[in-house]
PDB file of C-alpha atoms in Angstrom:
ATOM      1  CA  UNK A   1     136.227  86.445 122.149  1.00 53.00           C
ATOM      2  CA  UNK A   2     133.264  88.583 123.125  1.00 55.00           C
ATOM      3  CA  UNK A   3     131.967  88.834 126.348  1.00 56.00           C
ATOM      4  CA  UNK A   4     128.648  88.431 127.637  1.00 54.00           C
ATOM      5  CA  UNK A   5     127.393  90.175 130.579  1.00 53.00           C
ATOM      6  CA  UNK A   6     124.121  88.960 132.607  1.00 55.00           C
ATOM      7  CA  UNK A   7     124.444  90.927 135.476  1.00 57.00           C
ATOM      8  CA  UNK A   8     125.821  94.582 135.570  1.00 54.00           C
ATOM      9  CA  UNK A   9     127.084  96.133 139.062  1.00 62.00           C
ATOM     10  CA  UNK A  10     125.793  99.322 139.731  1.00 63.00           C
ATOM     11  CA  UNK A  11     129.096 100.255 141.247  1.00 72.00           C
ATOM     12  CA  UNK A  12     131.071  98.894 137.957  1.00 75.00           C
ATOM     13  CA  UNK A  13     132.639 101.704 136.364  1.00 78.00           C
ATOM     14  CA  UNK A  14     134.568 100.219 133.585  1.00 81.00           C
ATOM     15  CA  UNK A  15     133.696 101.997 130.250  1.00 81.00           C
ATOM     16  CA  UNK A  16     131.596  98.393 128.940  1.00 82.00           C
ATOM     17  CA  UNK A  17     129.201  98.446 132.374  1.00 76.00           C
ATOM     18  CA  UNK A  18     128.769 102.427 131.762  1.00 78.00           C
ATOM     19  CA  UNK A  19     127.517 101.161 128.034  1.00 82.00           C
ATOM     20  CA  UNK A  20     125.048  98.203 129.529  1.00 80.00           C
ATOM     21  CA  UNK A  21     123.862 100.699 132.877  1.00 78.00           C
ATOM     22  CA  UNK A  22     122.702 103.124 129.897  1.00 80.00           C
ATOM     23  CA  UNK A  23     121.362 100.950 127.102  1.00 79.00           C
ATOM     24  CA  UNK A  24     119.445  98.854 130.341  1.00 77.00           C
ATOM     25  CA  UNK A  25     118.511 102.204 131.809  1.00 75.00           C
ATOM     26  CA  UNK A  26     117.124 103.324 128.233  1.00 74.00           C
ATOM     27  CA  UNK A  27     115.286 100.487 127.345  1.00 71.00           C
ATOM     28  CA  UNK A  28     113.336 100.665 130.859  1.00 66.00           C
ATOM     29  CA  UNK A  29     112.266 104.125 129.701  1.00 66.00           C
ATOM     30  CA  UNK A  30     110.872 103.016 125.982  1.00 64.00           C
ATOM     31  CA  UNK A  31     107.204 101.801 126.185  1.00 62.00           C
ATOM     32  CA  UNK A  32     107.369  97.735 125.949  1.00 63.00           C
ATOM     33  CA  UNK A  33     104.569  97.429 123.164  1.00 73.00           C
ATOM     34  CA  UNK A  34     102.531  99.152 120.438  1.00 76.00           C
ATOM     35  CA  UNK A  35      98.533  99.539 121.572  1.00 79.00           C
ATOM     36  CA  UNK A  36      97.118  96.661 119.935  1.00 83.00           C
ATOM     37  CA  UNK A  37      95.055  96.664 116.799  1.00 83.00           C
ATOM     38  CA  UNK A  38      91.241  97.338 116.600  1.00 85.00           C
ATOM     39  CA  UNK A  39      89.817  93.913 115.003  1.00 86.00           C
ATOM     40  CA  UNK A  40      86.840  95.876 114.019  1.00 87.00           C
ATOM     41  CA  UNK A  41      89.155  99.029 112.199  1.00 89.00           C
ATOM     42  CA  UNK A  42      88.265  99.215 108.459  1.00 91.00           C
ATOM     43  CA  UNK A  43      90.396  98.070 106.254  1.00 92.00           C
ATOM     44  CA  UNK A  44      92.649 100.396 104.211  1.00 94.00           C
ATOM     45  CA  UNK A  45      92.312 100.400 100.621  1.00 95.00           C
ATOM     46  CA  UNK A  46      94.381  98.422  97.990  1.00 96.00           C
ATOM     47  CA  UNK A  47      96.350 100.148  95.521  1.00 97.00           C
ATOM     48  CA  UNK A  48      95.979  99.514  91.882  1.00 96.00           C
ATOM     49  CA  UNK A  49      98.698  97.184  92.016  1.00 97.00           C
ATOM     50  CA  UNK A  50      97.685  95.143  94.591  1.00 97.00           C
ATOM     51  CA  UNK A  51      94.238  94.531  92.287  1.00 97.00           C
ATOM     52  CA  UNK A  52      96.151  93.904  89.390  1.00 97.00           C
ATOM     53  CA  UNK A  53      98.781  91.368  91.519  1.00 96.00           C
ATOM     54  CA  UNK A  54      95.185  89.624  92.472  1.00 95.00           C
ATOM     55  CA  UNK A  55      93.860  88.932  89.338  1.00 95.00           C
ATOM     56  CA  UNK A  56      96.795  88.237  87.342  1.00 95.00           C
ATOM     57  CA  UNK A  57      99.286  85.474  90.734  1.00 95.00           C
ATOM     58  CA  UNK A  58      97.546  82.524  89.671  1.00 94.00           C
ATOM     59  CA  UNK A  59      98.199  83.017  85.442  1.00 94.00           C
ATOM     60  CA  UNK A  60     102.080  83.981  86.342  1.00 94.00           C
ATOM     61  CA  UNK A  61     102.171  80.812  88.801  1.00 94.00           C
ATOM     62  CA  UNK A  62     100.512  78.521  85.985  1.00 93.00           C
ATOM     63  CA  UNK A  63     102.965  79.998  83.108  1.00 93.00           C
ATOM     64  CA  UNK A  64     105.955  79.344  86.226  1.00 92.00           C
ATOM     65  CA  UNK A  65     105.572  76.377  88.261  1.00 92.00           C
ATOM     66  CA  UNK A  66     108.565  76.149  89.702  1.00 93.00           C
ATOM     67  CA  UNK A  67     108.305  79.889  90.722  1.00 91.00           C
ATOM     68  CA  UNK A  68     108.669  80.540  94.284  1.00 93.00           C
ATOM     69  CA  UNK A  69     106.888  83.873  96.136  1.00 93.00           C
ATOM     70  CA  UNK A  70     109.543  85.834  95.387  1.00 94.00           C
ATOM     71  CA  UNK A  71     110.283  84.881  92.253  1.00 95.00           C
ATOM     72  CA  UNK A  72     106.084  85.195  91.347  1.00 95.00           C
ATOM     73  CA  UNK A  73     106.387  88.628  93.474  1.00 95.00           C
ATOM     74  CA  UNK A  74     108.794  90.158  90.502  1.00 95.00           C
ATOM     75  CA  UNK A  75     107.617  88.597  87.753  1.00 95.00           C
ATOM     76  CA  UNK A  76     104.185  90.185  88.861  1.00 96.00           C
ATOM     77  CA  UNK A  77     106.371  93.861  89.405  1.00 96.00           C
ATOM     78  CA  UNK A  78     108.194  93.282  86.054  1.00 95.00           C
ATOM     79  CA  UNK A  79     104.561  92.828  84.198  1.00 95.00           C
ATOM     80  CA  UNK A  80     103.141  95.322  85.563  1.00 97.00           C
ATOM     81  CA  UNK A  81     105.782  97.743  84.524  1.00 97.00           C
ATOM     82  CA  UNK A  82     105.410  96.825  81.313  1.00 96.00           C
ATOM     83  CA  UNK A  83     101.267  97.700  81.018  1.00 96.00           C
ATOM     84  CA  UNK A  84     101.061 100.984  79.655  1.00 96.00           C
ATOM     85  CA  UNK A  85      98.261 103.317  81.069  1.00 96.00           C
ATOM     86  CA  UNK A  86      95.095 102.079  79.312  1.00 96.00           C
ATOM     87  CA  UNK A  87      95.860  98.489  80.371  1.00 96.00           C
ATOM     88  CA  UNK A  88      96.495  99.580  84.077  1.00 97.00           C
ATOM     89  CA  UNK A  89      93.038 101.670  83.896  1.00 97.00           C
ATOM     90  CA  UNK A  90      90.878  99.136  85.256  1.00 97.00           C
ATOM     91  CA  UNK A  91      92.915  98.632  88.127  1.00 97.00           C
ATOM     92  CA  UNK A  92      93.264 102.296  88.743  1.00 97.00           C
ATOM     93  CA  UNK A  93      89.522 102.682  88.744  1.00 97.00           C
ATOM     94  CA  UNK A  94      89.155  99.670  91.014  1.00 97.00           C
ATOM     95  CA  UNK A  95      91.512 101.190  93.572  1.00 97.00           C
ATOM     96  CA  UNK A  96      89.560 104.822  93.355  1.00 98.00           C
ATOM     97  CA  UNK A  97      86.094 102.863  93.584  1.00 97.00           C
ATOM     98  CA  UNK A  98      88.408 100.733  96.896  1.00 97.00           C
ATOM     99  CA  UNK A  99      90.034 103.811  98.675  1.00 97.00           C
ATOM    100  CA  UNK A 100      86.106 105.517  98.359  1.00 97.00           C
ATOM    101  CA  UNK A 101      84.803 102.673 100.435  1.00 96.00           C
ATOM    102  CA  UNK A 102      87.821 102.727 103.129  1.00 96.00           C
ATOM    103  CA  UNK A 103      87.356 106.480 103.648  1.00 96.00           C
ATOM    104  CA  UNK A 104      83.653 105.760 104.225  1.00 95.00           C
ATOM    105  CA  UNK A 105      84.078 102.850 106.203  1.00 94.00           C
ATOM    106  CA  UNK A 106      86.373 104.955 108.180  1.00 94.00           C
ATOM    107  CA  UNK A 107      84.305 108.344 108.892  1.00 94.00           C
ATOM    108  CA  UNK A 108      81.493 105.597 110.138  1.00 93.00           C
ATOM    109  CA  UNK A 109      84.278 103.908 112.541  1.00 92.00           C
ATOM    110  CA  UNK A 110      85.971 107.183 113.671  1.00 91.00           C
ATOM    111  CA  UNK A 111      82.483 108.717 114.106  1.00 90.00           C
ATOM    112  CA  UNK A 112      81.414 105.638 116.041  1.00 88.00           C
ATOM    113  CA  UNK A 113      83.994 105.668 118.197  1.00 84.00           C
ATOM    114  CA  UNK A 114      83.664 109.048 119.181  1.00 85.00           C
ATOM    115  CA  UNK A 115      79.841 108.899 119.879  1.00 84.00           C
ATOM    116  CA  UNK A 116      80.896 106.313 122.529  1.00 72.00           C
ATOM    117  CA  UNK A 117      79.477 102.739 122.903  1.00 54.00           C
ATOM    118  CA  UNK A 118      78.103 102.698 119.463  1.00 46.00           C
ATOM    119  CA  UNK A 119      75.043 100.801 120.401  1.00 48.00           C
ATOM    120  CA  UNK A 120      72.935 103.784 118.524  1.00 45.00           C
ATOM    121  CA  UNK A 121      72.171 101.244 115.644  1.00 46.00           C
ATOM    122  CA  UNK A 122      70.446  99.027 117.419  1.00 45.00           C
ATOM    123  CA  UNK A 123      68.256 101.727 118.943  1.00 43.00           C
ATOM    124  CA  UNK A 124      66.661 102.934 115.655  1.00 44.00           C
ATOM    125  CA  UNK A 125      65.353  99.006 114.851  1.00 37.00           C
TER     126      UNK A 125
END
């Protein structure tokens, strides 16, 4: 039977208090939550795979209907292994022309957000 402990004594000093004082004492020193996500952050760019896993869910889901995600999910992996390099070049391209517009997009936001407010746009209208 395992024990559960809601309260530990600060003058406990069996071995199992020792444990919970120092797992309590480091989780008071870890910060409680990651800074939260910019909703107006660019996007990153997709990966060739992701463009080809776009075009081709809804052909693997009509060929398998009883398919669930993860079942469409390798199908998708195992066909794309199979393409050989001149039928994964249009998805390749797609992903260079994708991760060209999230490095823009992101020099504009980083530069932005270092100016400060980032009201300049509507000053030049």
């Amino acid at each position: 039977m395992v024990a559960v402990f809601n309260h530990v004594s600060p003058t406990c000093n069996s071995p199992t208090c020792l444990f919970l004082q120092r797992k309590a004492a480091e989780k008071a020193e870890k910060p409680s939550r990651k800074a939260k996500k910019d909703p107006n952050a660019p996007k990153r760019a997709l990966s060739a795979y992701m463009f080809f896993s776009q075009d081709w869910r809804e052909r693997i889901k009509t060929e398998n209907p009883d398919a669930g995600f993860g079942e469409v999910g390798k199908l998708l992996g195992a066909k794309w292994k199979e393409l050989d390099e001149a039928e994964k070049k249009p998805y390749i391209d797609q992903a260079a022309r994708d991760k060209e517009r999230a490095d823009e997009e992101k020099n504009a936001y980083d530069k932005k957000a270092k100016s400060g407010s980032g009201d300049d746009e509507e000053d030049d209208e």
